[in-house]
C-alpha cells in the first residue's frame, strides 16, 4: 500500500457513539455441550449478540466489512474499564450482530448479557477489506476470525466467486457457518494437534499459491500466529493479500496508541484501530508476539 | 451558575479539560461531541522530533485502571502545528500543548516554538512521564531540575501561561510543587500516572514489554485527591486536578480539595463522549448541591 494511503486512513472518522439495546444473545454450538468439550480449554464458548440499531448509527450501507465497533455494557462497573473491539459480523435490517468468543474477563462478562440490557458502542471504526467483485477472492479465517467474513460474504455482489478456507480448533458446530451465503464454497479444517496443524499450513500454502497464480485477492483474519503464517506464505508466493490485525486497544479511535504496529514504509508505528485493522500483508511487521 | 474559570490568564468556559495522552490531538474525538463545549483540550505530548515510543505490548487493563508504557509516541511538534492544530477550533476552546524533551535546552526551544503559535493557549510542561528513559520523570523527581526546566520554558513562553504537570512518584509532592512555583510556573497540574506493573502468571511475563508502566484510571483517584489537597495547601498557585475522574461528582471532589479545573484522562476510553458528558452533567449536579459559585465551593472541604 502506498505511503499516502496509510496517512489518509488516519483522518477523522464518521463513526458515532450510541447506546444499543440487546435483542438476543445466544450461544453457538452444541446446546448440551459442556465447555470442557473444547480442546482449547474451558470457557471458550462462542456467542452471537444481536443489538437493536439506535437512531443515528450508520445502517446497512454505512459500513465496510472488516470494520469493527468498540462495545462496553452500561452495567459494567469501573472494575472493567475498557470497551472491547469486535468485528462487525452483520449489520442488516436495523440489527448489529457480533460474533465473539469468551477469552477473558470482558468477553466472559459479555456472555451474561440479557435481552433489554444496554450497551454503549461506537463505530463503525477502521478500514475494512478490499472488495473486488471481478477478482477471485480467497477468504482465510482462523477461529473467531470468521466473524468479519460473514458480513463480507453477505455483502459481496457475487459470493459464488468467493471461497472460504477455515481453520479451527473447537468443533465446527461452534461457528455459525449457516450465516454464510450458500453459493460460497467452504472448506473447514480442524486442528487439534501439531500434525494436523502442519497439514493445515501445507493446505494454506497450496491455496495461496493457487490464488497468487490466478492474480486473485486473499483476505485473512484470525489469531496472530495464523496471520504470521499467512503473511509469510503470501510474501513467498507474491500473493495480493490483506490481513486483519487484532491488537489490544483501549479507545478504538486513535488516541491511546496502545494498538500500534510497525510497518515497512512508515517511520512511526501505525494505529491498528484507525489505519487498520486491515493492512496489505507487505506493509506490516507482525513481530513475534502472539 | 456560571461555570467559567479564569486562572493565570487562561479563560475556560467550564473546568473540564481533557488530559494529555488520552485525547489524541483532539481531532480524533470531534465525531463524538462538540469540542467547543469543553473547558480546554490538552493534546498528546509533543517532542521536537517525532518519537516511535516503546515496544508492544504497551497497554494493559488492570482492576479499575490501566497501565501504559506508550513512551510518548508522537508526530513531532512541526507536524502537529501544520496538520493538527489548524483542524482544532482553537479560537473557541483553549488548546494546551503538552511538551516533552530530554534536556533543558530542548524544553526551552520547544516551549518557545509552541508559545509562538497563535492556536496554542498555554503550555503544559511534562516533567512526570514515567515511560521514557531520558528526561521525563527524572526532572519531576528532582526539585532543582524541576525548577530549572520550568524556568527555561517560562522565560521563552512570552505571555502564554505555563502549566507544570507533576508526578505522584515522589516522597513529598509539595516539595516539587514548590520548586515548580519557584521556577515561575503559572499553574500546576497533578497527578500524572503512578508507576506500576502487571504480571501474567501463565506466561510468567510482565504484561508490558517495558515491564513497568504508568497506572491511571479510577484506581488512582484517591492518590490524586490527596496530592491536590496537599499541594493546594502548600503552594499559592491554581491547580488542575486529574487522576481517575469518570463523572461530574468526581470533578467536584477535586474542586472541593482545592483544584480550579480538572482533566479527564483514562475515562475517555470508557466511551469517547465521556468528557463531553461530564461537562454537560456538571450544571445539574451543582444545582442539586445548591452551589452558586466556584469561590464558595473550591477548597471548601470540611476536614
Coordinates of C-alpha atoms in Angstrom, one line a residue:
Chain A
X1 CA 0.0 0.0 0.0
X2 CA 1.5 3.4 -0.8
X3 CA 2.5 5.7 1.9
X4 CA -0.2 8.3 1.4
X5 CA -3.0 5.7 1.7
X6 CA -2.0 4.9 5.3
X7 CA -1.9 8.6 6.0
X8 CA -5.3 9.3 4.5
X9 CA -6.7 6.5 6.6
X10 CA -5.8 8.4 9.7
X11 CA -8.3 11.2 9.0
X12 CA -11.2 11.7 11.4
X13 CA -13.8 9.0 11.0
X14 CA -17.6 9.4 10.6
X15 CA -18.3 6.9 13.4
X16 CA -20.7 7.7 16.2
X17 CA -21.2 6.6 19.9
X18 CA -24.6 5.3 20.8
X19 CA -26.4 3.2 23.4
X20 CA -27.8 0.0 21.9
X21 CA -30.3 -2.5 23.4
X22 CA -29.5 -6.2 23.5
X23 CA -32.1 -8.0 21.4
X24 CA -30.7 -11.5 21.8
X25 CA -27.6 -13.3 22.9
X26 CA -27.3 -17.0 22.1
X27 CA -24.5 -19.5 22.4
X28 CA -23.5 -21.2 19.2
X29 CA -22.5 -24.8 19.0
X30 CA -24.0 -27.9 20.6
X31 CA -26.7 -26.9 23.1
X32 CA -25.8 -29.6 25.7
X33 CA -22.1 -29.5 25.2
X34 CA -20.1 -28.6 28.2
X35 CA -17.4 -26.0 27.6
X36 CA -14.9 -28.8 28.6
X37 CA -15.5 -30.5 25.2
X38 CA -13.3 -27.9 23.7
X39 CA -9.6 -28.9 23.1
X40 CA -8.7 -25.2 23.8
X41 CA -9.8 -25.3 27.4
X42 CA -12.9 -24.4 29.4
X43 CA -15.0 -21.4 29.0
X44 CA -14.0 -20.5 25.4
X45 CA -17.6 -20.5 24.3
X46 CA -18.8 -18.7 21.2
X47 CA -21.8 -16.3 21.1
X48 CA -23.9 -14.3 18.7
X49 CA -25.1 -11.0 20.0
X50 CA -27.8 -9.1 18.3
X51 CA -28.2 -5.4 19.1
X52 CA -31.0 -3.0 18.1
X53 CA -29.6 -0.3 15.9
X54 CA -30.3 3.1 17.5
X55 CA -31.1 6.3 15.7
X56 CA -28.1 7.9 14.2
X57 CA -25.9 4.8 13.9
X58 CA -24.9 4.1 10.3
X59 CA -27.1 1.5 8.8
X60 CA -26.8 -1.2 6.2
X61 CA -24.9 0.9 3.7
X62 CA -22.8 2.9 6.2
X63 CA -20.1 0.3 6.8
X64 CA -17.4 -1.7 5.1
X65 CA -16.8 -5.4 6.0
X66 CA -13.7 -5.7 8.1
X67 CA -14.6 -2.6 10.2
X68 CA -15.3 -3.0 13.9
X69 CA -17.1 -1.5 16.8
X70 CA -16.0 -0.8 20.4
X71 CA -18.5 -2.1 22.9
X72 CA -19.0 -1.6 26.6
X73 CA -22.1 -2.7 28.6
X74 CA -23.6 0.1 30.5
X75 CA -23.9 -2.1 33.6
X76 CA -20.1 -2.6 33.8
X77 CA -18.6 -1.2 36.9
X78 CA -15.3 0.7 36.8
X79 CA -13.6 -2.6 37.6
X80 CA -13.7 -3.4 33.8
X81 CA -12.6 -0.2 32.2
X82 CA -12.1 -0.6 28.5
X83 CA -14.6 -1.2 25.9
X84 CA -13.8 -4.3 23.7
X85 CA -13.3 -4.3 20.0
X86 CA -15.5 -6.6 17.8
X87 CA -15.6 -7.1 14.1
X88 CA -18.9 -6.3 12.6
X89 CA -20.3 -9.7 11.8
X90 CA -23.5 -8.4 10.2
X91 CA -25.3 -5.1 10.0
X92 CA -28.6 -5.7 8.3
X93 CA -32.2 -4.6 8.7
X94 CA -31.6 -2.5 11.7
X95 CA -29.7 -5.1 13.7
X96 CA -26.0 -5.1 14.5
X97 CA -24.8 -8.7 15.0
X98 CA -21.5 -9.6 16.6
X99 CA -19.9 -13.0 16.9
X100 CA -17.5 -13.4 19.8
X101 CA -15.6 -15.9 21.8
X102 CA -15.1 -15.8 25.6
X103 CA -11.4 -15.3 26.0
X104 CA -11.1 -13.1 29.1
X105 CA -12.8 -11.1 31.8
X106 CA -14.6 -8.7 29.4
X107 CA -16.0 -11.3 27.0
X108 CA -17.0 -13.6 29.9
X109 CA -19.0 -10.7 31.4
X110 CA -20.5 -10.0 28.0
X111 CA -21.7 -13.6 27.7
X112 CA -24.0 -12.8 30.7
X113 CA -25.9 -10.0 28.9
X114 CA -29.7 -10.4 28.7
X115 CA -32.3 -9.1 26.3
X116 CA -33.1 -5.5 27.2
X117 CA -29.6 -4.8 28.6
X118 CA -28.0 -1.6 27.3
X119 CA -24.5 -1.4 25.8
X120 CA -22.5 1.6 24.6
X121 CA -20.9 1.1 21.2
X122 CA -19.0 3.3 18.9
X123 CA -18.2 2.8 15.3
X124 CA -18.0 1.7 12.5
X125 CA -14.3 2.0 13.1
X126 CA -11.2 1.5 11.0
X127 CA -10.5 0.4 7.4
X128 CA -12.3 -2.6 6.0
X129 CA -11.3 -5.2 3.4
X130 CA -10.9 -4.5 -0.3
X131 CA -13.9 -5.7 -2.3
X132 CA -13.1 -6.5 -6.0
X133 CA -16.2 -8.2 -7.4
X134 CA -14.4 -9.4 -10.5
X135 CA -11.4 -10.9 -8.8
X136 CA -11.3 -14.4 -7.5
X137 CA -11.1 -13.9 -3.7
X138 CA -10.0 -16.4 -1.1
X139 CA -11.1 -15.8 2.5
X140 CA -8.8 -17.3 5.1
X141 CA -10.3 -17.4 8.6
X142 CA -8.8 -18.8 11.7
X143 CA -11.3 -19.5 14.5
X144 CA -13.1 -16.4 15.6
X145 CA -11.5 -14.7 12.6
X146 CA -14.6 -15.9 10.8
X147 CA -16.6 -13.0 12.1
X148 CA -15.9 -10.3 9.5
X149 CA -16.1 -12.7 6.6
X150 CA -19.8 -13.4 7.4
X151 CA -20.5 -9.8 6.6
X152 CA -18.1 -9.7 3.8
X153 CA -19.6 -12.7 2.0
X154 CA -23.2 -11.4 2.6
X155 CA -22.4 -8.0 1.2
X156 CA -20.4 -9.4 -1.8
X157 CA -22.3 -9.0 -5.1
X158 CA -21.1 -12.4 -6.4
X159 CA -20.5 -14.6 -3.4
X160 CA -20.1 -17.6 -5.7
X161 CA -16.7 -16.1 -6.7
X162 CA -15.5 -16.3 -3.1
X163 CA -14.0 -19.3 -1.4
X164 CA -13.6 -19.7 2.4
X165 CA -10.8 -21.8 3.9
X166 CA -11.5 -22.0 7.6
X167 CA -9.1 -23.4 10.3
X168 CA -10.5 -24.0 13.7
X169 CA -9.7 -25.9 17.0
X170 CA -13.1 -26.1 18.7
X171 CA -15.8 -28.2 17.0
X172 CA -17.0 -26.7 13.7
X173 CA -20.5 -26.6 15.2
X174 CA -19.3 -23.7 17.4
X175 CA -19.2 -21.5 14.3
X176 CA -22.3 -20.0 12.6
X177 CA -21.3 -21.2 9.1
X178 CA -25.0 -21.2 8.3
X179 CA -24.9 -17.4 8.1
X180 CA -22.7 -17.6 5.0
X181 CA -24.2 -17.4 1.5
X182 CA -25.0 -20.9 0.3
X183 CA -23.4 -20.2 -3.1
X184 CA -19.9 -19.8 -1.5
X185 CA -17.7 -22.9 -1.3
X186 CA -16.5 -23.5 2.3
X187 CA -13.7 -25.8 3.4
X188 CA -13.3 -26.3 7.1
X189 CA -10.2 -27.9 8.7
X190 CA -9.9 -28.7 12.3
X191 CA -6.5 -28.8 14.1
X192 CA -6.2 -30.4 17.4
X193 CA -2.6 -31.5 17.3
X194 CA 0.7 -30.5 15.8
X195 CA 0.4 -32.9 12.9
X196 CA -3.0 -31.5 11.9
X197 CA -1.6 -28.0 12.2
X198 CA 1.3 -28.9 9.8
X199 CA -1.2 -30.3 7.3
X200 CA -3.3 -27.2 7.6
X201 CA -0.3 -25.0 6.8
X202 CA 0.5 -27.1 3.8
X203 CA -3.1 -26.7 2.6
X204 CA -2.9 -23.0 3.3
X205 CA 0.2 -22.7 1.1
X206 CA -1.4 -24.7 -1.7
X207 CA -4.3 -22.3 -1.8
X208 CA -2.3 -19.2 -1.5
X209 CA -0.1 -20.3 -4.4
X210 CA -3.1 -21.1 -6.5
X211 CA -4.7 -17.6 -5.9
X212 CA -1.4 -15.9 -6.5
X213 CA -1.2 -17.7 -9.9
X214 CA -4.8 -16.5 -10.7
X215 CA -4.0 -12.9 -9.7
X216 CA -6.6 -13.4 -7.0
X217 CA -7.2 -11.5 -3.8
X218 CA -6.6 -13.1 -0.4
X219 CA -8.1 -11.8 2.8
X220 CA -7.2 -13.2 6.2
X221 CA -8.4 -12.8 9.7
X222 CA -7.5 -14.9 12.8
X223 CA -5.1 -15.3 15.6
X224 CA -1.7 -13.7 15.4
X225 CA 0.3 -16.9 14.6
X226 CA -2.2 -17.7 11.9
X227 CA -1.7 -14.2 10.3
X228 CA 2.0 -14.5 10.6
X229 CA 1.9 -17.8 8.7
X230 CA -0.4 -16.3 6.0
X231 CA 1.9 -13.3 5.7
X232 CA 5.0 -15.5 5.2
X233 CA 3.3 -17.6 2.6
X234 CA 1.8 -14.6 0.8
X235 CA 5.2 -12.9 0.6
X236 CA 6.8 -16.2 -0.6
X237 CA 4.3 -16.5 -3.4
X238 CA 3.8 -12.8 -4.1
X239 CA 0.1 -13.1 -3.5
X240 CA -2.1 -9.9 -3.1
X241 CA -3.1 -10.4 0.5
X242 CA -4.8 -8.3 3.2
X243 CA -4.6 -9.1 6.9
X244 CA -7.0 -8.0 9.5
X245 CA -5.0 -7.4 12.7
X246 CA -6.4 -7.6 16.2
X247 CA -4.4 -5.8 18.9
X248 CA -5.3 -4.9 22.4
X249 CA -6.8 -1.4 22.2
X250 CA -8.2 1.0 24.8
X251 CA -10.0 3.6 22.8
X252 CA -10.5 2.4 19.2
X253 CA -10.3 6.0 17.9
X254 CA -6.6 6.5 17.5
X255 CA -5.9 8.3 20.8
X256 CA -4.4 5.9 23.2
X257 CA -1.7 4.5 20.8
X258 CA -1.9 1.2 22.6
X259 CA -2.6 -0.9 19.5
X260 CA 0.1 0.2 17.1
X261 CA 2.1 -2.0 14.8
X262 CA 5.3 -1.4 12.9
X263 CA 5.2 -1.0 9.1
X264 CA 7.6 -1.2 6.3
X265 CA 7.0 2.3 4.9
X266 CA 6.2 4.5 7.9
X267 CA 8.7 6.0 10.3
X268 CA 6.2 5.8 13.2
X269 CA 4.2 2.8 14.2
X270 CA 0.7 2.9 12.7
X271 CA -2.5 2.7 14.6
X272 CA -4.3 -0.6 14.1
X273 CA -7.7 1.0 15.1
X274 CA -7.8 3.8 12.6
X275 CA -5.2 3.0 10.0
X276 CA -6.2 -0.7 10.1
X277 CA -7.3 -3.1 11.2
X278 CA -6.9 -4.3 7.6
X279 CA -3.5 -3.9 6.1
X280 CA -1.8 -5.2 3.0
X281 CA 0.4 -8.0 4.1
X282 CA 3.6 -6.5 2.7
X283 CA 3.1 -3.3 4.7
X284 CA 3.1 -4.5 8.3
X285 CA 5.7 -6.2 10.6
X286 CA 3.8 -8.6 12.8
X287 CA 6.6 -9.2 15.2
X288 CA 6.9 -12.2 17.4
X289 CA 4.2 -11.6 19.9
X290 CA 1.2 -13.9 19.7
Chain B
X1 CA -24.3 29.1 37.9
X2 CA -21.5 30.5 35.7
X3 CA -19.1 27.6 35.2
X4 CA -16.3 29.7 33.8
X5 CA -12.9 29.6 35.4
X6 CA -10.0 32.0 34.9
X7 CA -6.6 31.2 36.1
X8 CA -3.3 32.9 35.2
X9 CA -4.9 34.5 32.2
X10 CA -6.3 31.2 30.9
X11 CA -10.0 31.5 30.4
X12 CA -12.1 28.3 30.4
X13 CA -15.8 28.2 29.9
X14 CA -16.0 25.3 32.3
X15 CA -13.4 23.5 34.4
X16 CA -13.5 20.2 32.3
X17 CA -10.4 19.8 30.2
X18 CA -9.0 16.6 28.6
X19 CA -5.8 15.0 29.7
X20 CA -2.8 14.7 27.5
X21 CA -2.2 11.2 26.1
X22 CA -5.9 10.3 26.3
X23 CA -7.5 12.6 23.8
X24 CA -5.1 12.3 20.9
X25 CA -4.6 15.6 19.0
X26 CA -8.3 16.4 19.7
X27 CA -9.4 15.8 16.2
X28 CA -9.9 12.1 16.9
X29 CA -12.9 13.0 19.2
X30 CA -14.6 15.6 17.0
X31 CA -17.1 12.9 15.8
X32 CA -18.2 12.2 19.4
X33 CA -19.0 15.7 20.7
X34 CA -18.7 19.4 20.3
X35 CA -15.1 20.2 21.2
X36 CA -16.0 23.8 21.9
X37 CA -18.2 22.6 24.8
X38 CA -15.1 21.6 26.7
X39 CA -13.2 23.9 29.0
X40 CA -10.0 23.1 27.2
X41 CA -8.1 20.4 25.2
X42 CA -4.7 19.2 26.3
X43 CA -3.2 17.4 23.3
X44 CA -0.9 14.4 23.2
X45 CA 2.7 15.1 24.5
X46 CA 4.8 16.7 21.8
X47 CA 8.6 16.4 21.3
X48 CA 10.7 18.3 18.8
X49 CA 11.3 15.3 16.7
X50 CA 8.7 12.5 16.1
X51 CA 9.0 9.7 18.6
X52 CA 8.3 6.0 18.0
X53 CA 7.5 5.2 21.6
X54 CA 8.1 1.9 23.3
X55 CA 7.7 -1.7 22.0
X56 CA 4.4 -3.6 22.2
X57 CA 2.5 -4.6 24.2
X58 CA 2.3 -1.2 25.8
X59 CA -1.1 -1.1 27.4
X60 CA -2.8 -3.4 29.9
X61 CA -6.1 -3.3 31.7
X62 CA -5.9 -3.7 35.5
X63 CA -8.8 -3.6 38.0
X64 CA -10.3 -0.1 37.9
X65 CA -7.4 1.1 35.9
X66 CA -4.9 0.6 33.1
X67 CA -1.1 0.6 32.7
X68 CA 0.5 2.2 29.8
X69 CA 4.1 2.4 28.6
X70 CA 3.4 4.2 25.3
X71 CA 6.7 6.1 25.6
X72 CA 5.5 9.4 24.2
X73 CA 4.9 8.3 20.6
X74 CA 4.1 11.4 18.7
X75 CA 4.3 13.0 15.3
X76 CA 6.6 15.8 16.4
X77 CA 5.8 19.4 17.1
X78 CA 6.1 20.6 13.5
X79 CA 3.6 18.2 12.1
X80 CA 1.3 18.9 15.0
X81 CA 1.4 22.6 14.1
X82 CA 1.0 22.1 10.4
X83 CA -1.5 19.2 10.3
X84 CA -3.5 19.0 13.5
X85 CA -3.7 22.5 15.1
X86 CA -5.5 24.0 12.1
X87 CA -8.2 21.4 12.5
X88 CA -9.0 22.3 16.1
X89 CA -11.5 25.1 17.0
X90 CA -8.8 26.9 19.0
X91 CA -10.4 30.3 18.7
X92 CA -13.4 28.9 20.7
X93 CA -11.7 26.5 23.1
X94 CA -8.2 26.8 24.6
X95 CA -5.8 24.3 23.1
X96 CA -3.0 23.4 25.5
X97 CA 0.2 21.9 24.2
X98 CA 1.8 19.3 26.4
X99 CA 5.6 19.2 25.7
X100 CA 8.4 16.8 26.5
X101 CA 12.1 17.0 25.9
X102 CA 15.2 15.2 27.1
X103 CA 17.1 18.2 28.3
X104 CA 16.6 21.7 29.5
X105 CA 17.7 23.4 26.2
X106 CA 15.2 21.3 24.2
X107 CA 12.4 22.1 26.6
X108 CA 13.2 25.8 26.1
X109 CA 13.2 25.8 22.3
X110 CA 10.1 23.6 22.2
X111 CA 8.3 25.9 24.6
X112 CA 9.3 28.9 22.6
X113 CA 8.2 27.4 19.3
X114 CA 4.8 26.4 20.7
X115 CA 4.2 29.7 22.5
X116 CA 4.7 31.4 19.2
X117 CA 1.7 29.5 17.7
X118 CA -1.5 31.6 17.8
X119 CA -3.6 28.5 18.3
X120 CA -1.8 27.4 21.4
X121 CA -3.4 29.0 24.6
X122 CA -1.0 27.5 27.2
X123 CA 1.9 25.2 27.6
X124 CA 1.9 22.1 29.8
X125 CA 5.4 21.0 30.7
X126 CA 5.6 17.3 31.2
X127 CA 8.3 16.5 33.8
X128 CA 6.5 13.5 35.0
X129 CA 6.3 10.8 32.3
X130 CA 7.4 7.5 33.8
X131 CA 7.8 5.8 30.4
X132 CA 10.8 7.4 28.9
X133 CA 14.5 6.8 29.6
X134 CA 15.8 10.3 29.4
X135 CA 14.2 13.3 30.9
X136 CA 10.6 12.6 31.8
X137 CA 10.1 11.7 35.4
X138 CA 13.8 12.4 36.3
X139 CA 13.0 16.1 36.0
X140 CA 9.9 15.6 38.0
X141 CA 11.5 13.9 40.9
X142 CA 14.3 16.3 41.5
X143 CA 13.1 19.7 42.8
X144 CA 16.2 21.5 41.5
X145 CA 15.7 20.1 38.0
X146 CA 12.0 20.8 38.1
X147 CA 12.7 24.4 38.8
X148 CA 15.3 24.7 36.1
X149 CA 13.0 23.2 33.4
X150 CA 10.1 25.4 34.5
X151 CA 12.3 28.5 34.4
X152 CA 13.7 27.6 31.0
X153 CA 10.2 27.2 29.5
X154 CA 8.7 30.2 31.3
X155 CA 11.5 32.5 30.1
X156 CA 10.6 31.6 26.5
X157 CA 6.8 31.4 26.8
X158 CA 6.0 35.1 26.4
X159 CA 2.6 35.8 27.7
X160 CA 1.4 32.2 27.4
X161 CA 0.6 30.5 30.8
X162 CA 3.0 27.7 31.8
X163 CA 1.4 24.7 33.5
X164 CA 3.8 22.2 35.1
X165 CA 2.5 18.6 35.3
X166 CA 3.7 16.8 38.4
X167 CA 4.3 13.2 39.2
X168 CA 3.0 11.4 42.3
X169 CA 6.0 9.1 42.2
X170 CA 7.9 11.2 44.8
X171 CA 8.2 11.1 48.6
X172 CA 6.7 14.6 49.0
X173 CA 4.9 16.1 46.1
X174 CA 4.7 19.5 47.7
X175 CA 8.5 19.9 47.5
X176 CA 8.4 19.5 43.7
X177 CA 5.3 21.7 43.5
X178 CA 7.1 24.5 45.4
X179 CA 10.2 24.1 43.1
X180 CA 8.0 24.5 40.0
X181 CA 6.4 27.6 41.6
X182 CA 9.8 29.0 42.3
X183 CA 10.7 28.3 38.7
X184 CA 7.9 30.5 37.5
X185 CA 5.0 28.1 36.9
X186 CA 1.7 29.8 36.5
X187 CA -0.5 26.7 37.1
X188 CA 0.2 23.2 38.4
X189 CA -1.4 20.0 37.0
X190 CA -1.4 16.9 39.1
X191 CA -1.2 14.0 39.1
X192 CA 0.5 12.1 36.2
X193 CA 0.4 8.3 36.3
X194 CA 1.6 6.2 39.2
X195 CA 4.5 3.8 38.5
X196 CA 3.2 0.2 38.4
X197 CA 3.3 -3.2 36.7
X198 CA 1.2 -6.2 35.9
X199 CA 2.2 -9.8 35.5
X200 CA 0.8 -12.8 33.6
X201 CA 1.3 -16.0 35.7
X202 CA 0.7 -18.3 32.8
X203 CA 3.4 -16.9 30.6
X204 CA 5.4 -15.7 33.6
X205 CA 5.9 -12.5 31.7
X206 CA 5.1 -8.8 32.5
X207 CA 2.1 -7.6 30.7
X208 CA 4.0 -4.7 29.3
X209 CA 7.1 -5.0 27.1
X210 CA 8.6 -2.2 29.1
X211 CA 7.9 -4.2 32.3
X212 CA 6.9 -1.1 34.2
X213 CA 4.3 1.5 33.2
X214 CA 2.1 4.2 34.4
X215 CA -1.1 3.4 36.2
X216 CA -4.1 5.6 35.5
X217 CA -7.9 5.4 35.9
X218 CA -10.4 5.3 38.8
X219 CA -7.9 3.2 40.8
X220 CA -5.7 6.3 41.3
X221 CA -8.3 8.9 42.2
X222 CA -7.6 8.7 46.0
X223 CA -4.0 9.4 45.3
X224 CA -4.8 12.3 43.0
X225 CA -7.2 13.8 45.5
X226 CA -4.6 13.5 48.3
X227 CA -2.0 15.2 46.2
X228 CA -4.2 18.1 45.1
X229 CA -5.3 18.5 48.7
X230 CA -1.7 18.7 50.0
X231 CA -0.4 20.9 47.2
X232 CA -3.3 23.4 47.4
X233 CA -2.3 24.0 51.0
X234 CA 1.4 24.3 50.3
X235 CA 1.6 26.4 47.2
X236 CA -0.3 29.5 46.2
X237 CA -1.0 28.6 42.5
X238 CA -4.1 27.5 40.7
X239 CA -4.2 23.7 40.3
X240 CA -5.6 21.5 37.6
X241 CA -6.5 18.1 39.2
X242 CA -6.5 14.8 37.4
X243 CA -6.4 11.2 38.1
X244 CA -9.3 8.8 37.8
X245 CA -12.1 11.3 37.1
X246 CA -15.1 9.5 35.5
X247 CA -18.1 11.5 36.5
X248 CA -19.3 15.0 37.4
X249 CA -19.2 14.0 41.0
X250 CA -15.5 13.1 40.7
X251 CA -14.9 16.6 39.2
X252 CA -16.5 18.2 42.3
X253 CA -14.4 16.0 44.6
X254 CA -11.3 17.5 43.1
X255 CA -12.7 21.1 43.2
X256 CA -13.5 20.5 46.9
X257 CA -10.0 19.6 47.8
X258 CA -8.6 22.6 46.0
X259 CA -8.5 22.2 42.2
X260 CA -9.6 25.0 40.0
X261 CA -10.1 22.8 37.0
X262 CA -9.7 19.1 36.1
X263 CA -8.6 16.9 33.2
X264 CA -10.5 13.8 32.1
X265 CA -8.0 11.1 31.1
X266 CA -8.5 7.4 31.1
X267 CA -12.3 7.8 31.3
X268 CA -12.1 9.0 27.7
X269 CA -11.5 5.3 26.9
X270 CA -14.7 4.1 28.6
X271 CA -16.6 5.9 25.9
X272 CA -15.3 8.6 23.5
X273 CA -18.0 11.1 24.5
X274 CA -17.1 10.9 28.2
X275 CA -15.5 14.4 28.6
X276 CA -18.5 16.0 26.8
X277 CA -20.9 14.1 29.0
X278 CA -19.1 15.1 32.2
X279 CA -19.1 18.8 31.2
X280 CA -22.8 18.5 30.4
X281 CA -23.6 16.8 33.7
X282 CA -21.9 19.4 35.8
X283 CA -24.5 22.2 35.9
X284 CA -27.2 19.8 37.1
X285 CA -25.1 18.4 39.8
X286 CA -24.1 21.9 41.0
X287 CA -27.8 22.9 41.1
X288 CA -28.6 19.8 43.0
X289 CA -26.0 20.7 45.6
X290 CA -27.0 24.3 45.7
X291 CA -23.6 25.6 44.7
X292 CA -23.7 29.1 43.3
X293 CA -20.1 30.0 42.7
X294 CA -16.7 28.3 42.4
X295 CA -15.3 30.6 45.0
X296 CA -17.7 29.2 47.6
X297 CA -17.0 25.6 46.7
X298 CA -13.3 25.4 45.8
X299 CA -11.2 24.1 48.6
X300 CA -14.3 24.0 50.9
X301 CA -13.6 20.6 52.2
X302 CA -14.8 20.2 55.7
X303 CA -11.8 18.3 57.0

